[in-house]
Structure formats: C-alpha cells, structure tokens
mmCIF file of C-alpha atoms and ligand atoms in Angstrom:
data_model
loop_
_atom_site.group_PDB
_atom_site.id
_atom_site.type_symbol
_atom_site.label_atom_id
_atom_site.label_comp_id
_atom_site.label_asym_id
_atom_site.label_seq_id
_atom_site.Cartn_x
_atom_site.Cartn_y
_atom_site.Cartn_z
ATOM 1 C CA MET V 11 12.524 -4.965 -25.622
ATOM 2 C CA LYS V 12 9.096 -3.356 -25.878
ATOM 3 C CA LYS V 13 8.503 -0.833 -23.123
ATOM 4 C CA VAL V 14 5.413 0.627 -21.523
ATOM 5 C CA LYS V 15 5.200 4.382 -22.110
ATOM 6 C CA TRP V 16 4.154 5.910 -18.789
ATOM 7 C CA GLY V 17 2.513 9.182 -17.866
ATOM 8 C CA VAL V 18 2.626 10.276 -14.214
ATOM 9 C CA ILE V 19 -0.252 12.332 -12.798
ATOM 10 C CA GLY V 20 0.728 14.097 -9.575
ATOM 11 C CA ALA V 21 4.456 13.746 -10.238
ATOM 12 C CA GLY V 22 5.869 15.893 -7.433
ATOM 13 C CA GLY V 23 5.176 13.903 -4.241
ATOM 14 C CA ILE V 24 5.806 10.186 -3.657
ATOM 15 C CA ALA V 25 6.202 9.873 -7.435
ATOM 16 C CA ASP V 26 9.303 12.066 -7.342
ATOM 17 C CA ARG V 27 10.509 10.714 -3.993
ATOM 18 C CA ARG V 28 10.218 6.988 -4.784
ATOM 19 C CA THR V 29 8.166 5.735 -7.739
ATOM 20 C CA ILE V 30 9.755 7.636 -10.645
ATOM 21 C CA PRO V 31 13.278 6.707 -9.435
ATOM 22 C CA GLY V 32 12.018 3.093 -9.388
ATOM 23 C CA MET V 33 10.498 3.544 -12.858
ATOM 24 C CA MET V 34 13.866 4.792 -14.166
ATOM 25 C CA LEU V 35 15.427 1.473 -13.035
ATOM 26 C CA SER V 36 12.726 -0.667 -14.622
ATOM 27 C CA GLN V 37 13.733 -2.434 -17.840
ATOM 28 C CA ASN V 38 10.243 -2.360 -19.343
ATOM 29 C CA ALA V 39 9.263 1.239 -18.531
ATOM 30 C CA GLU V 40 9.765 4.523 -20.321
ATOM 31 C CA LEU V 41 8.653 7.680 -18.533
ATOM 32 C CA THR V 42 7.102 9.761 -21.308
ATOM 33 C CA ALA V 43 5.022 12.484 -19.647
ATOM 34 C CA VAL V 44 4.517 14.099 -16.255
ATOM 35 C CA MET V 45 1.708 16.263 -14.914
ATOM 36 C CA GLU V 46 1.772 18.627 -11.921
ATOM 37 C CA VAL V 47 -0.404 21.465 -10.660
ATOM 38 C CA THR V 48 1.626 24.145 -12.466
ATOM 39 C CA LYS V 49 3.579 23.994 -15.715
ATOM 40 C CA GLU V 50 6.735 25.206 -13.923
ATOM 41 C CA PHE V 51 6.513 22.355 -11.398
ATOM 42 C CA ALA V 52 5.897 19.802 -14.163
ATOM 43 C CA ASP V 53 8.799 21.207 -16.195
ATOM 44 C CA ARG V 54 11.132 20.880 -13.200
ATOM 45 C CA ILE V 55 10.247 17.193 -12.792
ATOM 46 C CA ALA V 56 10.484 16.611 -16.556
ATOM 47 C CA GLU V 57 13.937 18.166 -16.644
ATOM 48 C CA LYS V 58 15.118 16.159 -13.648
ATOM 49 C CA TYR V 59 14.279 12.838 -15.331
ATOM 50 C CA GLY V 60 14.702 13.816 -19.015
ATOM 51 C CA VAL V 61 10.993 13.431 -19.825
ATOM 52 C CA LYS V 62 9.553 14.368 -23.235
ATOM 53 C CA TYR V 63 6.212 15.959 -22.220
ATOM 54 C CA SER V 64 5.108 17.986 -19.190
ATOM 55 C CA TYR V 65 1.628 19.310 -18.426
ATOM 56 C CA ASP V 66 -0.332 21.289 -15.858
ATOM 57 C CA ASN V 67 -3.515 19.260 -16.436
ATOM 58 C CA GLU V 68 -4.308 15.576 -16.867
ATOM 59 C CA ASP V 69 -6.501 16.030 -19.988
ATOM 60 C CA ASP V 70 -3.561 16.974 -22.224
ATOM 61 C CA LEU V 71 -1.480 14.082 -20.899
ATOM 62 C CA LEU V 72 -4.319 11.591 -21.385
ATOM 63 C CA ALA V 73 -4.935 12.842 -24.939
ATOM 64 C CA LYS V 74 -1.472 11.606 -26.013
ATOM 65 C CA PRO V 75 -2.054 8.359 -27.939
ATOM 66 C CA GLU V 76 1.518 7.160 -27.375
ATOM 67 C CA ILE V 77 1.012 6.885 -23.602
ATOM 68 C CA ASP V 78 0.083 3.313 -22.631
ATOM 69 C CA ALA V 79 -0.326 3.615 -18.879
ATOM 70 C CA VAL V 80 -0.623 6.184 -16.120
ATOM 71 C CA TYR V 81 0.609 6.181 -12.550
ATOM 72 C CA ILE V 82 -1.728 8.390 -10.494
ATOM 73 C CA ALA V 83 -0.145 9.738 -7.290
ATOM 74 C CA SER V 84 -2.210 12.845 -6.667
ATOM 75 C CA PRO V 85 -4.029 13.579 -3.371
ATOM 76 C CA VAL V 86 -6.819 11.038 -2.762
ATOM 77 C CA ALA V 87 -9.691 13.435 -3.553
ATOM 78 C CA ALA V 88 -8.378 13.745 -7.133
ATOM 79 C CA HIS V 89 -8.012 9.969 -7.726
ATOM 80 C CA TYR V 90 -11.580 9.194 -8.815
ATOM 81 C CA GLY V 91 -11.946 11.918 -11.479
ATOM 82 C CA GLN V 92 -8.475 11.320 -12.900
ATOM 83 C CA ALA V 93 -8.864 7.534 -12.992
ATOM 84 C CA VAL V 94 -12.259 7.874 -14.736
ATOM 85 C CA LYS V 95 -10.668 10.036 -17.448
ATOM 86 C CA ALA V 96 -7.674 7.704 -17.766
ATOM 87 C CA ALA V 97 -9.929 4.667 -18.271
ATOM 88 C CA GLN V 98 -12.065 6.551 -20.810
ATOM 89 C CA ASN V 99 -8.855 7.367 -22.690
ATOM 90 C CA HIS V 100 -7.906 3.673 -22.618
ATOM 91 C CA LYS V 101 -4.819 4.022 -20.456
ATOM 92 C CA HIS V 102 -3.893 1.196 -18.101
ATOM 93 C CA ILE V 103 -3.886 2.509 -14.534
ATOM 94 C CA LEU V 104 -1.637 2.106 -11.500
ATOM 95 C CA LEU V 105 -3.486 4.092 -8.826
ATOM 96 C CA GLU V 106 -2.043 4.923 -5.424
ATOM 97 C CA LYS V 107 -3.833 3.822 -2.247
ATOM 98 C CA PRO V 108 -6.525 4.359 -1.177
ATOM 99 C CA LEU V 109 -8.275 3.988 -4.544
ATOM 100 C CA ALA V 110 -10.703 6.827 -3.850
ATOM 101 C CA LEU V 111 -12.448 8.630 -0.996
ATOM 102 C CA THR V 112 -15.024 5.828 -0.605
ATOM 103 C CA THR V 113 -15.463 2.170 -1.587
ATOM 104 C CA ARG V 114 -18.477 3.191 -3.689
ATOM 105 C CA GLU V 115 -16.165 5.308 -5.883
ATOM 106 C CA GLY V 116 -13.526 2.553 -5.882
ATOM 107 C CA ALA V 117 -16.076 -0.042 -7.050
ATOM 108 C CA GLU V 118 -17.229 2.293 -9.837
ATOM 109 C CA LEU V 119 -13.626 2.664 -11.028
ATOM 110 C CA ILE V 120 -13.128 -1.106 -11.129
ATOM 111 C CA ALA V 121 -16.336 -1.573 -13.150
ATOM 112 C CA LEU V 122 -15.321 1.209 -15.550
ATOM 113 C CA CYS V 123 -11.840 -0.249 -16.114
ATOM 114 C CA GLU V 124 -13.411 -3.631 -16.860
ATOM 115 C CA SER V 125 -15.848 -2.138 -19.374
ATOM 116 C CA GLU V 126 -13.107 -0.045 -21.017
ATOM 117 C CA ASN V 127 -10.834 -3.105 -21.046
ATOM 118 C CA VAL V 128 -7.945 -1.462 -19.221
ATOM 119 C CA LEU V 129 -5.820 -3.063 -16.504
ATOM 120 C CA PHE V 130 -6.136 -1.554 -13.045
ATOM 121 C CA ALA V 131 -3.543 -2.016 -10.310
ATOM 122 C CA SER V 132 -3.156 -0.521 -6.842
ATOM 123 C CA GLY V 133 -0.082 0.967 -5.171
ATOM 124 C CA PHE V 134 0.501 -1.822 -2.630
ATOM 125 C CA MET V 135 4.215 -1.862 -3.402
ATOM 126 C CA MET V 136 5.111 -3.497 -0.057
ATOM 127 C CA ARG V 137 3.980 -6.803 -1.566
ATOM 128 C CA TYR V 138 7.172 -6.719 -3.655
ATOM 129 C CA HIS V 139 9.528 -6.463 -0.636
ATOM 130 C CA ALA V 140 11.783 -9.538 -0.833
ATOM 131 C CA TYR V 141 11.179 -10.353 2.862
ATOM 132 C CA HIS V 142 7.405 -10.145 2.464
ATOM 133 C CA GLN V 143 7.541 -12.460 -0.553
ATOM 134 C CA LYS V 144 9.728 -14.833 1.464
ATOM 135 C CA ALA V 145 7.319 -14.670 4.436
ATOM 136 C CA LYS V 146 4.428 -15.551 2.104
ATOM 137 C CA GLU V 147 6.404 -18.531 0.765
ATOM 138 C CA ILE V 148 7.221 -19.762 4.286
ATOM 139 C CA VAL V 149 3.625 -19.441 5.507
ATOM 140 C CA SER V 150 2.217 -21.198 2.447
ATOM 141 C CA SER V 151 4.775 -24.021 2.828
ATOM 142 C CA GLY V 152 3.138 -24.796 6.180
ATOM 143 C CA ALA V 153 6.447 -24.385 8.059
ATOM 144 C CA LEU V 154 4.767 -22.250 10.744
ATOM 145 C CA GLY V 155 1.886 -24.691 11.164
ATOM 146 C CA GLN V 156 -1.587 -23.237 11.654
ATOM 147 C CA ILE V 157 -1.354 -19.406 11.638
ATOM 148 C CA VAL V 158 -2.978 -18.169 14.851
ATOM 149 C CA SER V 159 -1.879 -14.555 15.280
ATOM 150 C CA MET V 160 -0.478 -11.749 13.108
ATOM 151 C CA ARG V 161 0.494 -8.153 13.647
ATOM 152 C CA ALA V 162 1.574 -5.262 11.405
ATOM 153 C CA GLN V 163 2.385 -1.696 12.407
ATOM 154 C CA LEU V 164 3.085 1.488 10.463
ATOM 155 C CA THR V 165 3.505 4.848 12.128
ATOM 156 C CA CYS V 166 5.056 8.253 11.590
ATOM 157 C CA TRP V 167 5.189 11.659 13.263
ATOM 158 C CA TYR V 168 2.729 13.941 11.492
ATOM 159 C CA PRO V 169 1.998 17.209 13.298
ATOM 160 C CA GLU V 170 -0.414 19.813 11.922
ATOM 161 C CA ILE V 171 0.722 21.301 8.610
ATOM 162 C CA ALA V 172 -1.313 24.217 7.231
ATOM 163 C CA GLY V 173 -3.266 23.233 4.085
ATOM 164 C CA CYS V 174 -2.173 19.581 4.205
ATOM 165 C CA TRP V 175 -4.643 17.404 2.244
ATOM 166 C CA ARG V 176 -3.919 14.264 4.329
ATOM 167 C CA GLN V 177 -5.075 16.059 7.470
ATOM 168 C CA SER V 178 -8.468 16.960 5.979
ATOM 169 C CA PHE V 179 -11.163 14.261 5.920
ATOM 170 C CA ALA V 180 -12.788 15.817 2.827
ATOM 171 C CA GLN V 181 -9.536 15.444 0.866
ATOM 172 C CA SER V 182 -8.179 12.175 2.255
ATOM 173 C CA GLY V 183 -11.179 10.099 3.357
ATOM 174 C CA GLY V 184 -9.389 9.177 6.582
ATOM 175 C CA GLY V 185 -6.214 9.507 8.640
ATOM 176 C CA SER V 186 -3.484 7.134 9.816
ATOM 177 C CA LEU V 187 -5.596 4.033 9.111
ATOM 178 C CA MET V 188 -6.644 5.044 5.593
ATOM 179 C CA ASP V 189 -3.171 6.338 4.759
ATOM 180 C CA MET V 190 -0.838 3.809 6.382
ATOM 181 C CA GLY V 191 -2.946 1.091 7.994
ATOM 182 C CA VAL V 192 -4.123 -0.053 4.551
ATOM 183 C CA HIS V 193 -0.602 -1.326 3.770
ATOM 184 C CA CYS V 194 -0.589 -3.308 7.037
ATOM 185 C CA ILE V 195 -3.998 -4.914 6.432
ATOM 186 C CA ASP V 196 -2.982 -5.751 2.874
ATOM 187 C CA LEU V 197 0.296 -7.322 3.985
ATOM 188 C CA LEU V 198 -1.349 -9.569 6.578
ATOM 189 C CA GLN V 199 -3.841 -10.810 3.979
ATOM 190 C CA PHE V 200 -1.154 -11.106 1.278
ATOM 191 C CA ILE V 201 1.317 -13.044 3.434
ATOM 192 C CA SER V 202 -1.245 -15.335 5.074
ATOM 193 C CA GLY V 203 -3.464 -15.833 2.017
ATOM 194 C CA ALA V 204 -6.445 -15.353 4.364
ATOM 195 C CA LYS V 205 -9.175 -12.703 4.231
ATOM 196 C CA VAL V 206 -10.498 -10.537 7.043
ATOM 197 C CA THR V 207 -14.080 -11.438 7.992
ATOM 198 C CA GLY V 208 -14.580 -9.240 11.059
ATOM 199 C CA VAL V 209 -13.053 -6.160 12.619
ATOM 200 C CA SER V 210 -13.197 -4.455 15.966
ATOM 201 C CA ALA V 211 -11.453 -1.095 16.033
ATOM 202 C CA MET V 212 -10.628 1.994 17.997
ATOM 203 C CA THR V 213 -9.729 5.098 16.030
ATOM 204 C CA GLY V 214 -9.368 8.652 17.282
ATOM 205 C CA THR V 215 -7.536 11.945 17.194
ATOM 206 C CA LYS V 216 -5.551 11.927 20.416
ATOM 207 C CA THR V 217 -2.622 14.247 19.873
ATOM 208 C CA PHE V 218 -3.285 16.671 17.039
ATOM 209 C CA SER V 219 -6.149 18.985 16.101
ATOM 210 C CA TYR V 220 -6.976 17.870 12.540
ATOM 211 C CA ASP V 221 -10.250 16.146 11.591
ATOM 212 C CA VAL V 222 -8.829 12.720 10.686
ATOM 213 C CA GLU V 223 -7.612 10.083 13.168
ATOM 214 C CA ASP V 224 -4.010 10.159 14.343
ATOM 215 C CA SER V 225 -4.414 6.801 16.150
ATOM 216 C CA ALA V 226 -5.921 3.500 15.029
ATOM 217 C CA SER V 227 -5.879 -0.009 16.508
ATOM 218 C CA LEU V 228 -7.700 -2.887 14.792
ATOM 219 C CA LEU V 229 -8.368 -6.419 15.944
ATOM 220 C CA MET V 230 -9.325 -8.631 13.047
ATOM 221 C CA GLU V 231 -10.621 -12.142 12.482
ATOM 222 C CA PHE V 232 -9.560 -13.973 9.315
ATOM 223 C CA ASP V 233 -11.423 -16.642 7.357
ATOM 224 C CA SER V 234 -8.586 -19.053 8.244
ATOM 225 C CA GLY V 235 -9.476 -18.656 11.922
ATOM 226 C CA ALA V 236 -6.382 -16.538 12.664
ATOM 227 C CA PHE V 237 -6.571 -13.295 14.607
ATOM 228 C CA GLY V 238 -4.685 -10.168 13.565
ATOM 229 C CA TYR V 239 -3.749 -6.786 14.955
ATOM 230 C CA VAL V 240 -2.906 -3.627 13.009
ATOM 231 C CA ASP V 241 -1.866 -0.313 14.506
ATOM 232 C CA ALA V 242 -1.330 2.855 12.492
ATOM 233 C CA HIS V 243 -0.364 6.165 14.087
ATOM 234 C CA PHE V 244 0.486 9.716 13.070
ATOM 235 C CA ASN V 245 1.623 10.493 16.627
ATOM 236 C CA ILE V 246 4.644 8.249 17.285
ATOM 237 C CA PRO V 247 8.094 9.669 16.445
ATOM 238 C CA ASP V 248 9.758 8.021 13.444
ATOM 239 C CA ASN V 249 12.697 6.733 15.470
ATOM 240 C CA ALA V 250 10.460 5.319 18.224
ATOM 241 C CA ALA V 251 8.756 2.565 16.202
ATOM 242 C CA GLN V 252 10.247 -0.311 14.255
ATOM 243 C CA CYS V 253 7.046 -0.844 12.236
ATOM 244 C CA ARG V 254 6.940 -4.484 13.278
ATOM 245 C CA LEU V 255 5.537 -7.419 11.352
ATOM 246 C CA GLU V 256 4.832 -10.596 13.321
ATOM 247 C CA ILE V 257 3.336 -13.883 12.144
ATOM 248 C CA TYR V 258 2.781 -16.663 14.694
ATOM 249 C CA GLY V 259 1.769 -20.239 14.036
ATOM 250 C CA THR V 260 1.511 -23.477 15.997
ATOM 251 C CA LYS V 261 5.032 -24.450 14.845
ATOM 252 C CA GLY V 262 6.906 -21.152 14.793
ATOM 253 C CA SER V 263 7.064 -17.477 14.000
ATOM 254 C CA ILE V 264 8.352 -14.811 11.654
ATOM 255 C CA LEU V 265 9.369 -11.564 13.353
ATOM 256 C CA ALA V 266 10.409 -8.569 11.268
ATOM 257 C CA ASP V 267 11.602 -5.061 12.039
ATOM 258 C CA GLY V 268 11.757 -2.239 9.545
ATOM 259 C CA THR V 269 10.390 -4.122 6.528
ATOM 260 C CA ILE V 270 7.125 -2.141 6.509
ATOM 261 C CA GLY V 271 7.956 1.230 4.983
ATOM 262 C CA GLN V 272 9.169 2.867 1.798
ATOM 263 C CA ALA V 273 12.701 1.436 1.701
ATOM 264 C CA GLU V 274 13.291 -2.250 0.971
ATOM 265 C CA GLY V 275 15.263 -2.955 4.142
ATOM 266 C CA GLY V 276 14.899 -4.242 7.682
ATOM 267 C CA GLN V 277 15.455 -7.733 8.989
ATOM 268 C CA MET V 278 13.324 -10.829 9.422
ATOM 269 C CA LEU V 279 13.842 -13.716 11.845
ATOM 270 C CA LEU V 280 12.385 -17.205 11.586
ATOM 271 C CA THR V 281 11.818 -19.632 14.444
ATOM 272 C CA VAL V 282 10.508 -23.093 13.664
ATOM 273 C CA SER V 283 9.954 -25.835 16.184
ATOM 274 C CA ASP V 284 11.150 -29.197 14.839
ATOM 275 C CA ASP V 285 9.403 -31.079 17.620
ATOM 276 C CA ASP V 286 6.247 -32.704 16.255
ATOM 277 C CA ASP V 287 5.072 -33.689 19.723
ATOM 278 C CA LEU V 288 5.647 -30.428 21.519
ATOM 279 C CA GLU V 289 4.614 -30.708 25.144
ATOM 280 C CA TYR V 290 3.729 -28.115 27.725
ATOM 281 C CA SER V 291 6.805 -26.867 29.568
ATOM 282 C CA ALA V 292 6.351 -25.128 32.884
ATOM 283 C CA ILE V 293 9.770 -23.477 32.367
ATOM 284 C CA GLN V 294 8.518 -21.662 29.246
ATOM 285 C CA ASP V 295 12.038 -21.142 27.889
ATOM 286 C CA ARG V 296 11.923 -18.533 25.107
ATOM 287 C CA GLY V 297 15.457 -19.268 23.834
ATOM 288 C CA GLN V 298 18.024 -16.512 23.431
ATOM 289 C CA ASN V 299 18.691 -16.049 19.740
ATOM 290 C CA GLY V 300 15.285 -14.734 18.638
ATOM 291 C CA GLY V 301 15.366 -16.854 15.496
ATOM 292 C CA ILE V 302 17.427 -17.418 12.362
ATOM 293 C CA ALA V 303 17.901 -14.469 9.989
ATOM 294 C CA ILE V 304 15.941 -15.059 6.783
ATOM 295 C CA GLU V 305 18.061 -14.417 3.713
ATOM 296 C CA ALA V 306 16.713 -12.533 0.719
ATOM 297 C CA VAL V 307 18.155 -10.333 -2.003
ATOM 298 C CA LEU V 308 16.801 -6.857 -1.427
ATOM 299 C CA GLY V 309 16.008 -4.508 -4.309
ATOM 300 C CA ASN V 310 13.691 -1.578 -4.978
ATOM 301 C CA MET V 311 9.974 -2.234 -4.356
ATOM 302 C CA TYR V 312 8.886 0.601 -6.660
ATOM 303 C CA GLU V 313 10.977 -0.707 -9.554
ATOM 304 C CA LYS V 314 9.438 -4.153 -9.044
ATOM 305 C CA GLU V 315 5.926 -2.672 -8.838
ATOM 306 C CA ILE V 316 6.379 -0.853 -12.171
ATOM 307 C CA THR V 317 8.029 -3.844 -13.872
ATOM 308 C CA SER V 318 5.335 -6.190 -12.633
ATOM 309 C CA PHE V 319 2.464 -4.051 -13.965
ATOM 310 C CA GLY V 320 4.472 -3.559 -17.174
ATOM 311 C CA ASN V 321 4.628 -7.341 -17.575
ATOM 312 C CA SER V 322 0.856 -7.503 -17.173
ATOM 313 C CA ILE V 323 0.394 -4.852 -19.884
ATOM 314 C CA LEU V 324 3.004 -6.208 -22.299
ATOM 315 C CA ASN V 325 2.764 -9.967 -21.732
ATOM 316 C CA GLY V 326 -0.643 -10.535 -20.183
ATOM 317 C CA GLU V 327 0.824 -11.634 -16.859
ATOM 318 C CA LYS V 328 -1.504 -11.637 -13.848
ATOM 319 C CA VAL V 329 -1.809 -8.242 -12.134
ATOM 320 C CA GLU V 330 0.045 -8.840 -8.859
ATOM 321 C CA ALA V 331 -1.639 -6.065 -6.851
ATOM 322 C CA PRO V 332 -5.088 -5.699 -8.455
ATOM 323 C CA ALA V 333 -7.314 -2.733 -7.594
ATOM 324 C CA SER V 334 -9.960 -5.194 -6.400
ATOM 325 C CA ASP V 335 -7.657 -6.113 -3.485
ATOM 326 C CA ALA V 336 -7.299 -2.423 -2.549
ATOM 327 C CA LEU V 337 -11.086 -2.065 -2.654
ATOM 328 C CA GLN V 338 -11.506 -5.010 -0.284
ATOM 329 C CA VAL V 339 -8.923 -3.485 2.098
ATOM 330 C CA GLN V 340 -10.786 -0.172 1.991
ATOM 331 C CA LYS V 341 -14.004 -2.020 2.892
ATOM 332 C CA ILE V 342 -12.224 -3.304 6.004
ATOM 333 C CA VAL V 343 -11.169 0.273 6.815
ATOM 334 C CA GLU V 344 -14.748 1.508 6.450
ATOM 335 C CA CYS V 345 -15.921 -1.317 8.745
ATOM 336 C CA ALA V 346 -13.182 -0.318 11.231
ATOM 337 C CA TYR V 347 -14.440 3.278 11.320
ATOM 338 C CA GLN V 348 -17.984 1.978 11.844
ATOM 339 C CA SER V 349 -16.771 -0.342 14.597
ATOM 340 C CA SER V 350 -15.060 2.539 16.367
ATOM 341 C CA ARG V 351 -18.120 4.782 16.081
ATOM 342 C CA GLU V 352 -20.563 2.096 17.233
ATOM 343 C CA ARG V 353 -18.164 0.471 19.711
ATOM 344 C CA ARG V 354 -18.824 -3.076 18.450
ATOM 345 C CA MET V 355 -17.369 -5.738 16.135
ATOM 346 C CA ILE V 356 -18.400 -5.438 12.459
ATOM 347 C CA ASN V 357 -18.594 -8.321 9.978
ATOM 348 C CA VAL V 358 -16.764 -7.557 6.721
ATOM 349 C CA LYS V 359 -18.813 -8.681 3.741
HETATM 350 N N1 NAD Q 415 2.907 3.672 -1.904
HETATM 351 C C1 NAD Q 415 3.629 4.559 -1.257
HETATM 352 O O1 NAD Q 415 4.771 4.331 -0.909
HETATM 353 C C2 NAD Q 415 3.021 5.897 -0.953
HETATM 354 C C3 NAD Q 415 3.709 6.794 -0.135
HETATM 355 C C4 NAD Q 415 3.174 8.056 0.058
HETATM 356 C C5 NAD Q 415 1.978 8.384 -0.535
HETATM 357 N N2 NAD Q 415 1.309 7.483 -1.283
HETATM 358 C C6 NAD Q 415 0.037 7.829 -1.931
HETATM 359 O O2 NAD Q 415 0.336 8.659 -3.034
HETATM 360 C C7 NAD Q 415 -0.667 9.666 -3.169
HETATM 361 C C8 NAD Q 415 -0.008 11.027 -3.040
HETATM 362 O O3 NAD Q 415 0.605 11.139 -1.786
HETATM 363 P P1 NAD Q 415 1.936 12.038 -1.592
HETATM 364 O O4 NAD Q 415 2.551 11.644 -0.311
HETATM 365 O O5 NAD Q 415 2.774 11.973 -2.814
HETATM 366 O O6 NAD Q 415 1.294 13.481 -1.465
HETATM 367 P P2 NAD Q 415 2.059 14.851 -1.688
HETATM 368 O O7 NAD Q 415 1.163 15.904 -1.196
HETATM 369 O O8 NAD Q 415 3.450 14.754 -1.160
HETATM 370 O O9 NAD Q 415 2.208 14.935 -3.286
HETATM 371 C C9 NAD Q 415 1.094 15.008 -4.124
HETATM 372 C C10 NAD Q 415 1.480 15.720 -5.399
HETATM 373 O O10 NAD Q 415 0.308 15.851 -6.203
HETATM 374 C C11 NAD Q 415 0.208 17.203 -6.674
HETATM 375 N N3 NAD Q 415 -1.209 17.520 -6.850
HETATM 376 C C12 NAD Q 415 -2.058 18.206 -6.033
HETATM 377 N N4 NAD Q 415 -3.293 18.239 -6.568
HETATM 378 C C13 NAD Q 415 -3.219 17.555 -7.753
HETATM 379 C C14 NAD Q 415 -4.148 17.263 -8.758
HETATM 380 N N5 NAD Q 415 -5.435 17.631 -8.672
HETATM 381 N N6 NAD Q 415 -3.715 16.559 -9.814
HETATM 382 C C15 NAD Q 415 -2.427 16.152 -9.921
HETATM 383 N N7 NAD Q 415 -1.504 16.407 -9.004
HETATM 384 C C16 NAD Q 415 -1.892 17.112 -7.933
HETATM 385 C C17 NAD Q 415 0.886 18.049 -5.628
HETATM 386 O O11 NAD Q 415 1.359 19.261 -6.206
HETATM 387 C C18 NAD Q 415 2.007 17.142 -5.141
HETATM 388 O O12 NAD Q 415 3.201 17.310 -5.860
HETATM 389 C C19 NAD Q 415 -1.698 9.356 -2.095
HETATM 390 O O13 NAD Q 415 -2.686 8.536 -2.633
HETATM 391 C C20 NAD Q 415 -0.901 8.617 -1.044
HETATM 392 O O14 NAD Q 415 -1.690 7.766 -0.240
HETATM 393 C C21 NAD Q 415 1.817 6.254 -1.509
#
C-alpha cells in the first residue's frame, strides 16, 4: 500500500502526546521527519518513534522532496509562517487549530494552498469520534425531529504557568474560547449540518491573571433556526466537568458525557419519542432511564484523522475537516469577542 510520508513540525507537544501515536497506528502513514526547537529535543522524539530525519528548523524538513505532507502542531503564533513555507514547498498540510492568530491570516493560507495546489486540513479531530459520527447520522436521519437546541462544553484547569504561550494573547490569539471552544462550535455545526449566523457572547478573565480569557459563554443562532450554547473554561477543575454534548429536537435528544476531549471515550444516550401526536402533559414526566445507550465501536480519533487526510492525498477523497471550516469557526470566535466587548449580538457573515 502506498503511504503518505509525513513530517511533523512542533513534534514535542500534542504531536507526541496524541497525534504521532495515532499516526503510528495509521495504515497509510509513514512518519519520516520531525522538527523541534532544538536538535536534542527533535532527536529524542525521532528515537522514540524510529524516525529517519530530525531537525531544529522547519526549512530543512520542508526541503526534503520525499516528504509529502506536514502536520503542524507548533504554538499558534508560528502556524502562519510555517504553513506558508510548507505550501510554497508543495507539502500537503494538516494544521492544528486555530489556523492562525487571525482570520485574515487564515484566509491568506487557504488562498495560498489553493494556488500552490496543496490540500489543507484542520485539526478538528473530534469529528472522527465514533459517537459524534453516530450523532450526525441520527440528526440527519430526522429521528430527533426539528433541532431546536444544542450545547457543547470543554473545560480544563489551567493556572498561570510562567512563559506559557497559550496564556499570552500575542502568541495564542485568544484563551479558552480560541483554544477549546473552537472544537465545541465545530462539533455543533458538524453534527447538526447547520451554520452559525449570529452570536452573543460573554468572555473574560475571572480567575487567573493572564491576558487571555479563562471563561467564555456563547449563545448562537443557526441558519436552521436552532439555538446553541457553548462554554469553554480554563478555570474549572478537570474532574468537575463532564464536557457535555446535548442535542435536542422536537422528537428527542442525544445527551453525551465525556465524548468531547482527547480520548475517544464517554457515553451517549438517545431518547426518541415514538408518539407522532404528542400532547401537552401537566405531569411533565421526564422518565427515569435517561435514554438508550448508543452503540459505536470506539477507536483512536488521531489515527482516523491522519488516515482520512492520507486518503485525500493518495486517493483524492474529500477532505473531511477542511481548513475552510476552521476559518469559518474562527470567524465566529472573532464575532464572539466583538460581542463581548460591545455587549451586543453580532451577525456572522
Ligand atoms: N487537536 C488536539 O487535540 C489539540 C490538543 C492540544 C493542542 N492542540 C493544538 O496544537 C498546537 C500546539 O499545542 P500543544 O498543546 O502541543 O502546545 P505545547 O506547548 O504543549 O507544544 C508545542 C510544541 O511546539 C514546540 N515549538 C515551540 N515553538 C516552535 C516553533 N516555532 N516551531 C516548531 N515547534 C515549536 C515546543 O517546543 C513544543 O514541543 C496548538 O495549535 C494547539 O491549539 C490541538
């Protein structure tokens, strides 16, 4: 089987924790080169995974003709420059979220990749979670009726860490919303097939002293007419939040705990009303069982992400998480920040 030869830029963070292990499982991927900020660091990663080349700069990695594609998982401020060079060197690109510090930079990258004829995907790996795929199937089958309300939550505990790029606006472009909320917004749009048209948000730094938000709550309107709610926090302990996903329609609901995150786990419950002529009941019985457990075979989202983009490169299959979707999500985030500053609802265009 032909394999995509991958180079990884910024190999020591999430790449080492999750994506490279997923890449090692993928049948159509071959990890060929890694780059880190020092040669010693890059060598350590290369040795760990048995990789042929290791570099302390992206130029040498990108100059290798045998590399077909790069996975860029460096801090956000480095994304734009590295993705520009990768496209100019005709490497297909899987770029972590957010695409760049601003949507202007993200749009430039998309235009460049088109003109250089390279494929450009974003790191929305949660789309590949078996439960999220199942939820999308159920919603599109119409089983939940008209979707009226959705919610997604992603939080962690993230106190001040000296020198941390994520806690500096200049290096990250934003805090809990830009870093984690983007996955939630993407999932609601992905599962429902609807697009956000308006957002009303509150963002702020309530607990810590860094210059990005540690708290964000968004109310959104979708083009389907549904309403949605996303909350993303850096100030809720990891064991205090289940990172809930909730989809409600006129005929039922999907309620999930623990599916939004880096491990493909959690549980998802489905409730569907089989009564076509549902009437008002003053008793408002909620039932006891909370729904039927949805069955799905769980795997590794990062492996699926790499294999999927590999199939696009090798076989021309549709890019499942295109960069254009990440750009549109980042536009929503920028509108949310504006909404919070101006204390009003913003239309997303
Ligand atoms: N999809 C996911 O599951 C997921 C999870 C976490 C982070 N991310 C994204 O991945 C990216 C990196 O986040 P992280 O958590 O791995 O951060 P991190 O700080 O843990 O790791 C970043 C790595 O990049 C290296 N680095 C620093 N400057 C660099 C440069 N100029 N060029 C190349 N490498 C450089 C660092 O040495 C470090 O090893 C961000 O865009 C983040 O949003 C995605």
